[in-house]
Amino acid sequence: MHDLLSRDEYHAIADGIVPMTNSYINGKFTSAKSGKTYPTTNPATGEVIAEIASCDKTDVDYTVKKARQAFESGVWSRMHPGERKEILIRLVKLMKRNRYELQVLESIDSGKPIREIATIDFPETLECLAWYAEAGDKLYDQISPSTDDAMGLIVREPIGVVACILPWNFPLQMLGWKAGPALAAGNSVIVKPASETSMSALRVAELAGEAGVPPGVFNVITGPGSTVGEALGTHEDIGAISFTGSTEIGRRVLEYSAGSNLKKVTLELGGKNPAVVLEDAEELDYVADQVVRAMFWNMGENCSSNSRLIVHRKHKEELCRRIHDKLRDWKIGDPLDPQNGLGSMVSKKHFDDVMRYIEVGRKEGAEVIAGGEALDIGSGLFIAPTIFDKVTPDMTIAKDEIFGPVLTIHSVGSDDEAISLANDTVYGLHATVFCAHGKKALRAARRIQAGTVTVNSYCEGDITTPFGGYKLSGFGGRDNGLHAFDQYTETKTIWLDLGEHEIDARLE
Ligand code: NAD
Ligand code: MN
């Protein structure tokens, strides 16, 4: 599955792509009712790739109506889970067959390196969809403890119409994480991709139709978050929203729910995740490799990137030296060149935000020890992997989620100090602990307030393990694992009275 083509082959595919530009609603590509479009660009070249349908509330209302009709018809919601499985597995096979096109679409729309998409994002997306397809017909419900006189059935039911609002940093993978379990559970799903990166989702929707997902069951609606996102958030007939993106917008989604029909809300938000190198850390070469990967993978546009390196002072100098060495292996440039591990920032706005943070870091007195500048590669939005030393916890770059390739280094004098500093953040999504002493590592993992803590390597877990955040990093539920089904199902009690009730004649 990890087959990489050459740069020229990828460019040839890119040149031949005719992107889908309309929303996929009720089984058909549909333009916005208003006729409006907006441009989507390839941030690595500055080129406008396509004009995408810019939908609004009218289109959302229509989509929800169709999704609701499909749900009520039972064509998917009451289909045998085993049949849903077959169809979703067919989708996975179709995606696999069309992998080069999907991978290139993803890369040119987002600036992500093709190497990363082909070897990580894409195979993991297929694995995720297949996992939920397979899980759907293996979920047993429950019966309550009782006597012979009664029985309580505790059953899960699909919620109805479910919306998934996606970020731009892992467009396909986030679609898999959310639409996978939502569909497997029998819901009608409306995906709203980030406006920067809608094209791969549209192609997946088309393939879903080809695989046999009935019209109205899987819809992709494109357009600005401020209109389409808000219309979904406030809709009275959407039963649940799963959102990944910024904490600021996540809060708003919660407000939309509170002000409308109290739809279930799950939020996966930002992070300011620590990599914590304790006194007993060993294998510093491997630690350096993992620290670099944890920070710079996907150009730092990753909610679980480990953007704060908290290191025991005894290891600091050596670790920094090795980090510099490792950085040399991360080539940056044309995302369609599989030699490159780093691509472009997703948009000019985001590029400017990240560059501003680098300026603020300098102004507040931190010292740049690597990168610190934009790279002049064609018209792309490339930023050199940047490392700040001499960072204090009160600095802006130590507190804000930058979401770009900017690592801050904090040296500490004890493991306790390391853990307190790790927890000194409003976020709590992910953390990594490096420590060769098993008990100490596990104790630290227990004390760090984060939804996922990895010991001795950088990893987010896999499809079997729940993913989500403490504190401002999340709300309401978890993605991945069987836990994700909780987001997309209601729990119903059906109480059965099994008693023999003889009516006492004397009372009549
Ligand atoms: P965002 O939160 O603005 O966008 C996420 C999604 O929400 C997109 O689909 C967007 O169209 C939609 N949206 C925007 N406004 C909305 C609204 N008012 N109502 C409903 N939906 C709306 O994130 P962004 O602008 O793409 O990125 C900004 C910052 O968010 C980043 O710098 C980063 O800090 C964070 N972020 C986090 C993640 C993550 O994985 N947790 C992903 C992307 C961005
Ligand atoms: Mn784009």
Coordinates of C-alpha atoms and ligand atoms in Angstrom, one line a residue:
M1 CA 0.0 0.0 0.0
H2 CA 2.9 2.3 0.6
D3 CA 3.7 2.6 -3.0
L4 CA 5.3 5.9 -4.0
L5 CA 5.5 7.2 -7.5
S6 CA 8.1 9.6 -8.8
R7 CA 7.8 13.3 -8.8
D8 CA 7.1 13.4 -12.5
E9 CA 4.4 10.8 -12.2
Y10 CA 2.7 12.7 -9.5
H11 CA 2.9 15.9 -11.5
A12 CA 1.4 14.1 -14.5
I13 CA -1.5 13.0 -12.3
A14 CA -2.0 16.5 -10.9
D15 CA -2.0 17.9 -14.5
G16 CA -4.7 15.5 -15.5
I17 CA -7.0 16.0 -12.5
V18 CA -10.5 17.4 -13.2
P19 CA -11.6 18.2 -9.7
M20 CA -15.2 18.0 -8.4
T21 CA -16.3 21.5 -7.5
N22 CA -19.9 21.1 -6.5
S23 CA -21.4 19.9 -3.3
Y24 CA -22.5 16.2 -3.2
I25 CA -26.1 16.3 -2.0
N26 CA -28.6 13.5 -2.2
G27 CA -26.4 11.5 -4.5
K28 CA -25.8 14.3 -7.0
F29 CA -23.2 17.0 -7.5
T30 CA -25.1 20.2 -6.9
S31 CA -24.1 23.8 -7.3
A32 CA -24.9 26.4 -4.6
K33 CA -28.5 27.6 -5.0
S34 CA -27.1 31.2 -5.2
G35 CA -24.6 30.1 -7.9
K36 CA -21.8 31.5 -5.8
T37 CA -18.3 29.9 -5.8
Y38 CA -15.0 30.5 -4.1
P39 CA -11.5 29.7 -5.3
T40 CA -9.4 26.9 -3.8
T41 CA -5.7 27.2 -4.2
N42 CA -2.7 25.1 -4.2
P43 CA -0.7 26.8 -1.5
A44 CA 2.6 25.3 -2.7
T45 CA 2.3 27.2 -6.0
G46 CA -0.2 29.9 -5.4
E47 CA -2.3 28.6 -8.3
V48 CA -6.1 28.6 -8.2
I49 CA -7.1 25.0 -8.8
A50 CA -10.8 25.2 -8.9
E51 CA -13.9 27.2 -8.1
I52 CA -15.8 25.4 -5.4
A53 CA -19.6 25.8 -4.7
S54 CA -20.1 28.3 -1.9
C55 CA -23.2 27.1 -0.2
D56 CA -25.3 28.8 2.4
K57 CA -28.2 28.2 4.7
T58 CA -30.6 27.4 1.8
D59 CA -28.4 24.6 0.6
V60 CA -27.9 23.3 4.2
D61 CA -31.7 23.2 4.7
Y62 CA -32.1 21.3 1.5
T63 CA -29.3 18.8 2.4
V64 CA -30.7 18.2 5.9
K65 CA -34.2 17.6 4.4
K66 CA -32.8 15.0 2.0
A67 CA -30.6 13.4 4.7
R68 CA -33.6 13.2 7.0
Q69 CA -35.8 11.6 4.3
A70 CA -33.1 9.0 3.6
F71 CA -32.9 8.3 7.3
E72 CA -36.6 8.0 7.8
S73 CA -37.0 5.7 4.8
G74 CA -34.8 3.2 6.5
V75 CA -32.8 2.5 3.3
W76 CA -29.6 2.8 5.3
S77 CA -30.7 3.3 9.0
R78 CA -32.6 0.1 9.1
M79 CA -30.5 -1.9 6.7
H80 CA -28.8 -5.0 8.3
P81 CA -25.5 -3.8 9.7
G82 CA -23.8 -6.6 7.8
E83 CA -25.1 -5.1 4.5
R84 CA -23.8 -1.6 5.5
K85 CA -20.5 -3.3 6.2
E86 CA -20.4 -4.7 2.6
I87 CA -21.0 -1.3 1.1
L88 CA -18.5 0.5 3.2
I89 CA -15.9 -2.1 2.4
R90 CA -16.6 -1.6 -1.2
L91 CA -16.0 2.1 -0.7
V92 CA -12.6 1.3 0.9
K93 CA -11.7 -0.8 -2.2
L94 CA -12.7 1.9 -4.5
M95 CA -10.6 4.4 -2.6
K96 CA -7.7 2.1 -2.8
R97 CA -8.2 1.7 -6.5
N98 CA -8.2 5.5 -7.0
R99 CA -5.5 6.1 -4.5
Y100 CA -3.1 8.1 -6.6
E101 CA -5.7 10.5 -7.7
L102 CA -7.0 11.0 -4.1
Q103 CA -3.6 11.4 -2.7
V104 CA -2.6 14.0 -5.3
L105 CA -5.9 15.9 -4.8
E106 CA -5.2 16.0 -1.1
S107 CA -1.7 17.3 -1.6
I108 CA -2.4 20.0 -4.2
D109 CA -5.3 21.3 -2.2
S110 CA -3.5 21.5 1.2
G111 CA 0.3 21.7 0.5
K112 CA 0.9 18.4 2.4
P113 CA 3.8 16.3 1.2
I114 CA 2.6 13.4 -1.0
R115 CA 5.1 11.1 0.8
E116 CA 3.2 11.6 4.1
I117 CA -0.2 11.2 2.5
A118 CA 0.8 8.1 0.7
T119 CA 2.5 6.4 3.6
I120 CA 0.5 7.6 6.6
D121 CA -2.7 9.6 6.1
F122 CA -4.1 7.6 3.2
P123 CA -3.4 4.1 4.5
E124 CA -4.7 5.1 7.9
T125 CA -7.9 6.5 6.4
L126 CA -8.6 3.2 4.7
E127 CA -7.8 1.3 7.8
C128 CA -10.1 3.5 9.8
L129 CA -13.0 3.2 7.4
A130 CA -12.5 -0.6 7.1
W131 CA -12.3 -0.9 10.9
Y132 CA -15.7 0.9 11.4
A133 CA -17.2 -1.0 8.5
E134 CA -16.2 -4.2 10.2
A135 CA -17.2 -3.1 13.7
G136 CA -20.7 -2.1 12.8
D137 CA -22.1 -5.7 12.8
K138 CA -20.2 -6.7 15.9
L139 CA -21.7 -4.3 18.4
Y140 CA -24.0 -6.1 20.8
D141 CA -26.4 -4.3 23.0
Q142 CA -27.2 -5.0 26.6
I143 CA -29.8 -6.5 28.9
S144 CA -30.2 -5.1 32.4
P145 CA -30.0 -7.2 35.6
S146 CA -33.5 -8.3 36.6
T147 CA -35.8 -11.0 37.9
D148 CA -38.0 -13.1 35.7
D149 CA -40.7 -10.5 35.9
A150 CA -39.1 -7.8 33.8
M151 CA -36.3 -7.2 31.4
G152 CA -34.6 -4.0 30.4
L153 CA -33.2 -3.9 26.9
I154 CA -30.5 -1.3 26.5
V155 CA -30.2 -0.6 22.8
R156 CA -28.2 1.8 20.7
E157 CA -29.9 3.6 17.8
P158 CA -28.5 5.8 15.1
I159 CA -29.2 9.5 16.0
G160 CA -30.6 10.6 12.6
V161 CA -28.8 13.3 10.7
V162 CA -25.3 13.9 11.8
A163 CA -22.9 16.7 10.7
C164 CA -19.1 16.4 10.7
I165 CA -17.2 19.7 10.4
L166 CA -13.7 19.0 9.3
P167 CA -10.3 20.8 9.6
W168 CA -7.9 21.4 6.8
N169 CA -4.9 19.7 8.3
F170 CA -5.9 16.0 7.7
P171 CA -8.8 16.3 5.3
L172 CA -9.2 12.7 4.3
Q173 CA -8.3 11.2 7.6
M174 CA -10.7 13.4 9.6
L175 CA -13.4 12.4 7.2
G176 CA -12.6 8.8 8.0
W177 CA -12.5 9.3 11.7
K178 CA -16.0 10.9 11.8
A179 CA -17.9 9.7 8.8
G180 CA -16.7 6.1 9.3
P181 CA -18.4 5.4 12.6
A182 CA -21.3 7.7 11.9
L183 CA -22.2 5.8 8.7
A184 CA -21.5 2.4 10.2
A185 CA -24.0 3.2 13.0
G186 CA -26.7 3.9 10.4
N187 CA -26.9 7.7 10.4
S188 CA -27.3 10.0 7.5
V189 CA -24.2 12.1 7.4
I190 CA -23.4 15.6 6.2
V191 CA -19.7 16.4 5.9
K192 CA -18.6 20.0 5.8
P193 CA -14.9 20.0 4.8
A194 CA -12.7 23.0 5.6
S195 CA -13.1 25.5 2.8
E196 CA -9.3 25.3 2.0
T197 CA -9.5 21.5 1.4
S198 CA -12.8 20.3 0.0
M199 CA -11.8 18.4 -3.1
S200 CA -10.8 15.0 -1.7
A201 CA -14.0 14.7 0.3
L202 CA -16.0 15.4 -2.8
R203 CA -14.3 12.6 -4.6
V204 CA -14.9 10.2 -1.7
A205 CA -18.6 11.1 -1.8
E206 CA -18.7 10.2 -5.4
L207 CA -17.0 6.9 -4.7
A208 CA -19.4 6.3 -1.8
G209 CA -22.3 6.6 -4.3
E210 CA -20.6 4.2 -6.6
A211 CA -20.1 1.7 -3.7
G212 CA -23.8 1.7 -3.0
V213 CA -24.3 4.2 -0.2
P214 CA -27.9 5.4 -1.0
P215 CA -28.6 9.0 -2.0
G216 CA -29.0 11.3 0.9
V217 CA -27.0 9.1 3.3
F218 CA -23.6 10.6 2.7
N219 CA -23.5 14.3 1.7
V220 CA -20.6 16.7 1.4
I221 CA -21.5 20.4 1.5
T222 CA -18.9 23.0 0.7
G223 CA -18.6 26.7 1.6
P224 CA -17.4 29.0 4.3
G225 CA -17.5 27.9 7.9
S226 CA -19.2 31.1 8.9
T227 CA -22.2 30.3 6.7
V228 CA -22.4 26.6 6.2
G229 CA -20.9 25.7 9.6
E230 CA -23.2 28.1 11.4
A231 CA -26.3 26.8 9.5
L232 CA -25.4 23.2 10.4
G233 CA -24.7 24.2 14.0
T234 CA -28.0 25.9 14.5
H235 CA -30.1 23.5 12.5
E236 CA -33.1 22.1 14.4
D237 CA -33.1 18.8 12.6
I238 CA -29.4 17.7 13.0
G239 CA -29.0 15.4 16.0
A240 CA -25.3 15.5 16.5
I241 CA -22.2 17.5 15.4
S242 CA -18.7 16.2 15.5
F243 CA -16.2 19.1 15.1
T244 CA -12.4 19.2 14.7
G245 CA -10.8 22.6 14.5
S246 CA -9.9 25.6 16.7
T247 CA -11.1 26.0 20.3
E248 CA -12.6 29.4 19.4
I249 CA -14.9 27.9 16.7
G250 CA -15.5 24.8 18.8
R251 CA -17.0 27.0 21.6
R252 CA -19.2 28.6 19.0
V253 CA -20.5 25.2 17.9
L254 CA -21.4 24.5 21.5
E255 CA -23.3 27.8 21.6
Y256 CA -25.1 27.0 18.4
S257 CA -26.3 23.8 20.0
A258 CA -27.3 25.5 23.3
G259 CA -29.3 28.1 21.3
S260 CA -31.0 25.5 19.1
N261 CA -32.1 21.9 19.6
L262 CA -29.4 20.8 22.1
K263 CA -27.8 18.6 19.5
K264 CA -25.0 16.4 20.8
V265 CA -21.7 18.1 20.3
T266 CA -18.2 16.5 20.3
L267 CA -15.2 18.8 19.9
E268 CA -11.6 17.9 19.1
L269 CA -9.7 21.1 19.5
G270 CA -6.2 22.5 19.8
G271 CA -3.2 21.5 21.8
K272 CA 0.1 22.8 23.2
N273 CA 1.4 19.4 23.7
P274 CA 4.6 18.7 25.6
A275 CA 7.4 16.2 24.8
V276 CA 8.8 15.6 28.3
V277 CA 12.3 14.2 28.6
L278 CA 12.8 13.1 32.2
E279 CA 16.1 12.6 34.0
D280 CA 16.1 8.8 33.3
A281 CA 15.7 9.2 29.5
E282 CA 18.0 7.0 27.4
E283 CA 18.7 6.5 23.7
L284 CA 18.8 10.3 23.1
D285 CA 19.3 9.7 19.4
Y286 CA 16.0 8.1 19.2
V287 CA 14.4 10.7 21.4
A288 CA 15.7 13.4 19.1
D289 CA 14.3 11.6 16.1
Q290 CA 10.9 11.4 17.8
V291 CA 10.9 14.9 19.1
V292 CA 11.6 16.2 15.5
R293 CA 8.8 14.0 14.1
A294 CA 6.4 15.0 16.8
M295 CA 6.9 18.7 16.1
F296 CA 7.5 19.0 12.4
W297 CA 5.5 16.2 10.9
N298 CA 2.8 17.8 8.7
M299 CA 4.7 21.1 9.1
G300 CA 3.4 21.4 12.7
E301 CA -0.1 21.7 11.4
N302 CA -1.2 19.1 13.7
C303 CA -3.3 19.4 16.9
S304 CA -1.2 16.8 18.6
S305 CA 2.2 18.1 17.5
N306 CA 4.5 18.2 20.5
S307 CA 5.4 21.9 20.3
R308 CA 7.0 22.3 23.7
L309 CA 10.1 20.3 24.5
I310 CA 10.5 20.1 28.2
V311 CA 13.9 18.6 28.9
H312 CA 15.9 17.8 32.1
R313 CA 18.9 20.1 32.0
K314 CA 21.2 17.1 32.2
H315 CA 20.2 16.1 28.7
K316 CA 19.5 19.4 27.1
E317 CA 22.8 20.1 25.3
E318 CA 23.2 16.7 23.8
L319 CA 19.5 16.5 22.8
C320 CA 19.7 19.8 21.0
R321 CA 22.7 18.8 19.1
R322 CA 21.1 15.6 18.0
I323 CA 17.8 17.4 17.1
H324 CA 19.8 19.6 14.8
D325 CA 21.3 16.5 13.1
K326 CA 17.9 14.9 12.6
L327 CA 16.4 18.1 11.1
R328 CA 18.8 17.8 8.2
D329 CA 16.8 14.7 7.0
W330 CA 13.6 16.7 6.7
K331 CA 13.8 18.2 3.2
I332 CA 11.3 20.9 2.4
G333 CA 9.8 21.9 -1.0
D334 CA 7.5 20.7 -3.7
P335 CA 4.9 18.5 -1.9
L336 CA 4.6 16.3 -5.0
D337 CA 8.2 15.4 -4.8
P338 CA 8.4 12.2 -2.6
Q339 CA 11.8 13.3 -1.4
N340 CA 10.3 16.0 0.6
G341 CA 9.0 15.4 4.1
L342 CA 7.8 19.0 4.5
G343 CA 5.5 21.0 2.3
S344 CA 3.7 24.3 2.3
M345 CA 1.6 26.0 4.9
V346 CA -2.1 25.6 4.0
S347 CA -2.9 29.2 3.3
K348 CA -1.5 32.7 3.2
K349 CA -3.5 33.7 6.2
H350 CA -2.1 30.8 8.2
F351 CA 1.4 31.4 6.9
D352 CA 1.2 35.0 8.1
D353 CA -0.1 33.9 11.5
V354 CA 2.8 31.6 12.0
M355 CA 5.4 34.1 10.8
R356 CA 3.9 36.6 13.3
Y357 CA 4.4 34.2 16.1
I358 CA 8.0 33.8 15.1
E359 CA 8.4 37.6 15.3
V360 CA 6.7 37.7 18.7
G361 CA 9.0 35.0 20.0
R362 CA 12.1 37.0 19.0
K363 CA 10.6 40.2 20.5
E364 CA 9.8 38.6 23.8
G365 CA 13.4 37.5 24.1
A366 CA 13.5 33.9 23.0
E367 CA 16.5 32.8 20.9
V368 CA 16.1 31.2 17.5
I369 CA 18.5 28.3 17.2
A370 CA 17.1 26.9 13.9
G371 CA 15.0 28.2 11.1
G372 CA 13.1 31.3 12.0
E373 CA 12.4 32.4 8.4
A374 CA 10.2 31.8 5.4
L375 CA 11.9 29.9 2.5
D376 CA 11.8 31.3 -1.0
I377 CA 10.6 28.2 -3.0
G378 CA 8.6 29.3 -6.0
S379 CA 5.4 31.1 -4.9
G380 CA 4.8 28.6 -2.1
L381 CA 4.2 29.3 1.6
F382 CA 7.2 27.5 3.1
I383 CA 8.5 28.1 6.6
A384 CA 11.8 26.6 7.8
P385 CA 11.4 24.3 10.8
T386 CA 12.0 26.7 13.6
I387 CA 13.3 26.1 17.1
F388 CA 13.4 28.6 20.0
D389 CA 15.6 28.2 23.0
K390 CA 15.5 30.3 26.2
V391 CA 11.8 30.2 26.3
T392 CA 10.0 31.1 29.6
P393 CA 6.5 29.8 30.4
D394 CA 5.0 33.3 30.3
M395 CA 6.0 33.9 26.6
T396 CA 3.3 34.0 24.0
I397 CA 5.0 31.2 22.0
A398 CA 5.0 29.0 25.0
K399 CA 1.3 29.4 25.6
D400 CA -0.5 29.8 22.2
E401 CA -1.1 27.0 19.8
I402 CA 0.9 28.1 16.8
F403 CA -0.1 25.2 14.5
G404 CA 3.1 25.6 12.5
P405 CA 6.7 24.4 12.5
V406 CA 7.8 26.2 15.7
L407 CA 9.2 24.3 18.7
T408 CA 10.0 25.9 22.0
I409 CA 12.6 24.4 24.4
H410 CA 12.2 24.6 28.2
S411 CA 14.9 23.2 30.4
V412 CA 14.0 22.0 33.9
G413 CA 15.9 20.8 37.0
S414 CA 13.7 17.9 38.1
D415 CA 11.0 15.5 36.9
D416 CA 8.5 17.2 39.2
E417 CA 9.2 20.5 37.5
A418 CA 8.9 18.9 34.1
I419 CA 5.5 17.5 34.9
S420 CA 4.2 20.8 36.4
L421 CA 5.3 22.7 33.3
A422 CA 3.8 20.0 31.1
N423 CA 0.5 20.7 32.8
D424 CA 0.9 24.5 32.8
T425 CA -1.3 25.0 29.7
V426 CA -5.0 25.5 29.0
Y427 CA -4.9 22.5 26.6
G428 CA -4.6 18.8 27.2
L429 CA -4.7 16.8 24.0
H430 CA -1.4 14.8 23.9
A431 CA 1.9 14.4 25.6
T432 CA 5.0 12.3 25.2
V433 CA 7.1 11.1 28.1
F434 CA 10.7 9.8 27.5
C435 CA 12.0 7.8 30.4
A436 CA 13.8 4.4 30.5
H437 CA 12.6 3.7 34.1
G438 CA 9.3 2.0 33.7
K439 CA 7.6 3.0 36.9
K440 CA 8.7 6.6 36.7
A441 CA 7.5 6.8 33.1
L442 CA 4.1 5.4 33.9
R443 CA 3.7 7.6 37.0
A444 CA 4.5 10.7 34.8
A445 CA 2.0 9.4 32.2
R446 CA -0.7 9.2 34.9
R447 CA 0.1 12.7 36.2
I448 CA 0.0 14.5 32.8
Q449 CA -3.4 15.9 32.0
A450 CA -3.9 14.9 28.4
G451 CA -6.2 12.6 26.5
T452 CA -3.3 10.6 25.1
V453 CA 0.1 10.2 26.6
T454 CA 2.7 8.2 24.7
V455 CA 5.7 6.7 26.5
N456 CA 9.1 6.6 24.7
S457 CA 8.0 7.4 21.2
Y458 CA 5.7 9.8 19.4
C459 CA 2.4 8.2 18.6
E460 CA -1.3 9.1 18.7
G461 CA -2.3 5.5 19.4
D462 CA -4.1 3.8 16.6
I463 CA -7.7 3.2 15.4
T464 CA -8.4 1.0 18.3
T465 CA -7.7 3.7 21.0
P466 CA -9.9 6.7 21.8
F467 CA -8.5 10.1 20.9
G468 CA -9.6 13.5 22.4
G469 CA -8.6 16.1 24.8
Y470 CA -8.7 17.3 28.4
K471 CA -9.4 20.9 29.3
L472 CA -9.7 23.3 26.2
S473 CA -8.6 20.5 23.9
G474 CA -11.9 18.8 23.7
F475 CA -15.5 18.3 24.8
G476 CA -18.2 15.7 24.7
G477 CA -16.6 12.5 23.5
R478 CA -13.8 10.8 21.7
D479 CA -12.9 9.9 18.2
N480 CA -11.5 6.5 17.3
G481 CA -12.0 3.1 18.9
L482 CA -15.4 1.8 19.8
H483 CA -15.8 5.0 21.9
A484 CA -16.5 6.9 18.7
F485 CA -19.8 5.1 18.3
D486 CA -21.1 7.0 21.5
Q487 CA -21.0 10.2 19.5
Y488 CA -23.3 8.9 16.8
T489 CA -25.8 6.8 18.7
E490 CA -28.5 7.3 21.2
T491 CA -29.0 4.9 24.1
K492 CA -32.6 3.7 24.5
T493 CA -34.1 1.6 27.3
I494 CA -36.9 -0.7 26.3
W495 CA -38.5 -2.0 29.5
L496 CA -40.4 -5.3 29.2
D497 CA -42.9 -6.3 31.8
L498 CA -42.8 -10.1 31.9
G499 CA -44.9 -10.6 35.1
E500 CA -48.2 -12.5 35.3
H501 CA -50.7 -10.0 36.6
E502 CA -53.8 -11.6 38.0
I503 CA -56.4 -9.0 38.8
D504 CA -57.7 -9.5 42.3
A505 CA -61.4 -10.1 41.9
R506 CA -62.2 -9.0 45.5
L507 CA -61.1 -5.5 44.7
E508 CA -63.4 -5.1 41.8
Ligands
NAD1 P1 -11.4 26.6 12.3 O1 -11.8 26.2 13.6 O2 -11.7 28.0 11.9 O3 -12.1 25.7 11.2 C1 -12.4 24.3 11.4 C2 -13.7 24.0 10.6 O4 -14.8 24.8 11.2 C3 -13.7 24.3 9.2 O5 -14.4 23.4 8.4 C4 -14.3 25.7 9.1 O6 -14.9 26.0 7.8 C5 -15.4 25.5 10.1 N1 -15.9 26.8 10.7 C6 -15.3 28.0 10.6 N2 -16.1 28.9 11.2 C7 -17.2 28.3 11.6 C8 -18.4 28.7 12.3 N3 -18.6 30.0 12.7 N4 -19.3 27.8 12.6 C9 -19.1 26.5 12.3 N5 -18.0 26.0 11.6 C10 -17.1 26.9 11.3 O7 -9.9 26.4 12.1 P2 -9.0 27.0 11.0 O8 -9.4 28.4 10.6 O9 -9.0 26.1 9.9 O10 -7.6 27.0 11.7 C11 -7.4 28.0 12.8 C12 -6.7 27.4 13.9 O11 -7.5 26.2 14.4 C13 -5.4 26.7 13.6 O12 -4.4 27.7 13.6 C14 -5.3 25.8 14.7 O13 -4.8 26.4 15.9 C15 -6.7 25.3 14.9 N6 -6.9 24.0 14.2 C16 -6.9 22.9 15.0 C17 -7.2 21.7 14.3 C18 -7.2 20.4 15.1 O14 -6.9 19.3 14.5 N7 -7.6 20.4 16.3 C19 -7.3 21.6 13.0 C20 -7.3 22.8 12.2 C21 -7.1 24.0 12.9
MN2 MN -6.7 24.5 -1.2

